[in-house]
Amino acid sequence: MAHPPPVTKAVIPAAGLGTRFVPATKAMPKEMLPVIDTPAIQYVVEEAAAAGLTNVLMVTARNKANIEDHFDRNIELEEVLEAKGDEDGLASIRASSEIASMHYVRQGQPLGLGHAVLCAAQHVGNEPFAVLLGDDFIDARDKLLQRMLEVRQQYGGSIVALMEVEPELVSAYGVASIKPTDTEDVVAITDLVEKPQVGEAPSNWIVVGRYVCDPAIFDVLRVTKPGRGGEIQLTDALRTLARTDRSEGARQDGGGVHGVLFRGRRYDTGNKLDYLQTVIRFACERPDIAPEFVPWLRGYLASLSPDNR
Ligand code: UTP
């Protein structure tokens, strides 16, 4: 197979309603919830840029304007920090406007993740592209997206990230039916099952929010009917591509889906429990916070009555 074109663009869907995080999300995007002092979505944009994808299209909606503001300059605040001599603060607010070349498209109605990705079709054109969900991110040390881009260069088609969970947890996720390949951390995906019953899942490997999509996904999304929850699901479109003939010719048509088996650190900020865990893990690792925070946390935990532990 001729080498497929390289991936240069990242699409970040951030137009969902964030119903699991009300009332915080009544007037602000959940993607802007801070992990200590940095909005979760900044980590997502940094992840794309670290993989060389500096052309970023964010899919946004009503109530999401402050995402755009965050990645733009704030001259007034810069002037105030400059006058105070706060060099670190100044550098931090300038940095977020320089991570990537940001573009925005609106999803008028939250019709699902698949629909959000379809909103990117015009910007992306006929090129492969990455999708990074706006409410979770991968530890910068683990370089999942870079690995997925390499796998796309090798295998073509589309690539999803898979993480292994305990068998009793599969029913909350999209689960992949997998076959080994010659590469240790890469599997061929033969089917995807959305939220299977425990005991009926084809594996314990769940799809997490990182994808490299062949542009063929757009034609599939255009005809994908609303699925679970009445939403147009990206998983349904990927299942169609996974089920297409895996022969050489089919791959050139954009079919075929492979999975990268990921065993690194992923932080979910889209639900309350995982969000809290993310903030605490970061606080325990940050050199400016950990020396005071960790002893406090130890003391606090020790002070809890056995009923609360
Ligand atoms: P989620 O399902 O986690 O987001 O989608 P949500 O719908 O906002 O959350 P809840 O379930 O109501 O709490 C994952 C990502 O896809 C985006 C979301 O913004 C989130 O970053 N998304 C989801 C869209 O952009 N559009 C949609 O129609 C749905």
PDB file of C-alpha atoms and ligand atoms in Angstrom, residues 13-21 30-31 59 64 107 109-113 116 133-135 231 270, ligand 1:
ATOM      1  CA  PRO A  13     -15.548  17.991  20.162  1.00  0.00           C
ATOM      2  CA  ALA A  14     -16.546  20.183  23.094  1.00  0.00           C
ATOM      3  CA  ALA A  15     -20.185  20.934  22.344  1.00  0.00           C
ATOM      4  CA  GLY A  16     -21.899  18.527  24.738  1.00  0.00           C
ATOM      5  CA  LEU A  17     -24.249  19.694  27.477  1.00  0.00           C
ATOM      6  CA  GLY A  18     -22.280  18.221  30.379  1.00  0.00           C
ATOM      7  CA  THR A  19     -25.388  16.950  32.149  1.00  0.00           C
ATOM      8  CA  ARG A  20     -23.317  14.889  34.587  1.00  0.00           C
ATOM      9  CA  PHE A  21     -21.821  18.070  35.963  1.00  0.00           C
ATOM     10  CA  LYS A  30     -17.396  21.368  31.569  1.00  0.00           C
ATOM     11  CA  GLU A  31     -14.280  21.400  29.387  1.00  0.00           C
ATOM     12  CA  VAL A  59     -16.465  21.963  17.914  1.00  0.00           C
ATOM     13  CA  LYS A  64     -18.893  27.752  25.157  1.00  0.00           C
ATOM     14  CA  GLN A 107     -22.683  22.323  16.503  1.00  0.00           C
ATOM     15  CA  GLN A 109     -27.661  21.026  18.591  1.00  0.00           C
ATOM     16  CA  PRO A 110     -25.896  18.324  20.621  1.00  0.00           C
ATOM     17  CA  LEU A 111     -26.936  15.476  18.340  1.00  0.00           C
ATOM     18  CA  GLY A 112     -24.083  13.240  19.441  1.00  0.00           C
ATOM     19  CA  LEU A 113     -20.339  12.779  19.131  1.00  0.00           C
ATOM     20  CA  ALA A 116     -19.996  16.771  16.248  1.00  0.00           C
ATOM     21  CA  LEU A 133     -12.572  14.314  23.258  1.00  0.00           C
ATOM     22  CA  GLY A 134     -12.600  17.614  25.088  1.00  0.00           C
ATOM     23  CA  ASP A 135     -13.259  16.244  28.567  1.00  0.00           C
ATOM     24  CA  GLU A 231     -27.515  10.476  19.344  1.00  0.00           C
ATOM     25  CA  GLY A 270     -16.302  14.613  32.448  1.00  0.00           C
TER      26      GLY A 270
HETATM   27  P1  UTP B   1     -19.911  13.226  26.564  1.00  0.00           P
HETATM   28  O1  UTP B   1     -21.065  12.365  26.334  1.00  0.00           O
HETATM   29  O2  UTP B   1     -18.941  12.865  27.630  1.00  0.00           O
HETATM   30  O3  UTP B   1     -20.338  14.733  26.830  1.00  0.00           O
HETATM   31  O4  UTP B   1     -19.144  13.436  25.195  1.00  0.00           O
HETATM   32  P2  UTP B   1     -21.695  15.364  27.276  1.00  0.00           P
HETATM   33  O5  UTP B   1     -22.814  14.893  26.448  1.00  0.00           O
HETATM   34  O6  UTP B   1     -21.432  16.840  27.315  1.00  0.00           O
HETATM   35  O7  UTP B   1     -21.743  14.843  28.786  1.00  0.00           O
HETATM   36  P3  UTP B   1     -22.943  14.387  29.700  1.00  0.00           P
HETATM   37  O8  UTP B   1     -23.046  12.907  29.479  1.00  0.00           O
HETATM   38  O9  UTP B   1     -24.164  15.166  29.313  1.00  0.00           O
HETATM   39  O10 UTP B   1     -22.473  14.732  31.082  1.00  0.00           O
HETATM   40  C1  UTP B   1     -17.725  13.430  25.063  1.00  0.00           C
HETATM   41  C2  UTP B   1     -17.231  14.696  24.376  1.00  0.00           C
HETATM   42  O11 UTP B   1     -17.952  14.917  23.167  1.00  0.00           O
HETATM   43  C3  UTP B   1     -18.529  16.198  23.143  1.00  0.00           C
HETATM   44  C4  UTP B   1     -18.608  16.649  24.602  1.00  0.00           C
HETATM   45  O12 UTP B   1     -18.503  18.071  24.720  1.00  0.00           O
HETATM   46  C5  UTP B   1     -17.427  15.950  25.251  1.00  0.00           C
HETATM   47  O13 UTP B   1     -16.245  16.731  25.195  1.00  0.00           O
HETATM   48  N1  UTP B   1     -19.858  16.148  22.469  1.00  0.00           N
HETATM   49  C6  UTP B   1     -20.799  15.250  22.872  1.00  0.00           C
HETATM   50  C7  UTP B   1     -20.125  17.042  21.466  1.00  0.00           C
HETATM   51  O14 UTP B   1     -19.268  17.864  21.074  1.00  0.00           O
HETATM   52  N2  UTP B   1     -21.365  17.028  20.877  1.00  0.00           N
HETATM   53  C8  UTP B   1     -22.324  16.148  21.241  1.00  0.00           C
HETATM   54  O15 UTP B   1     -23.431  16.195  20.647  1.00  0.00           O
HETATM   55  C9  UTP B   1     -22.020  15.242  22.267  1.00  0.00           C
END
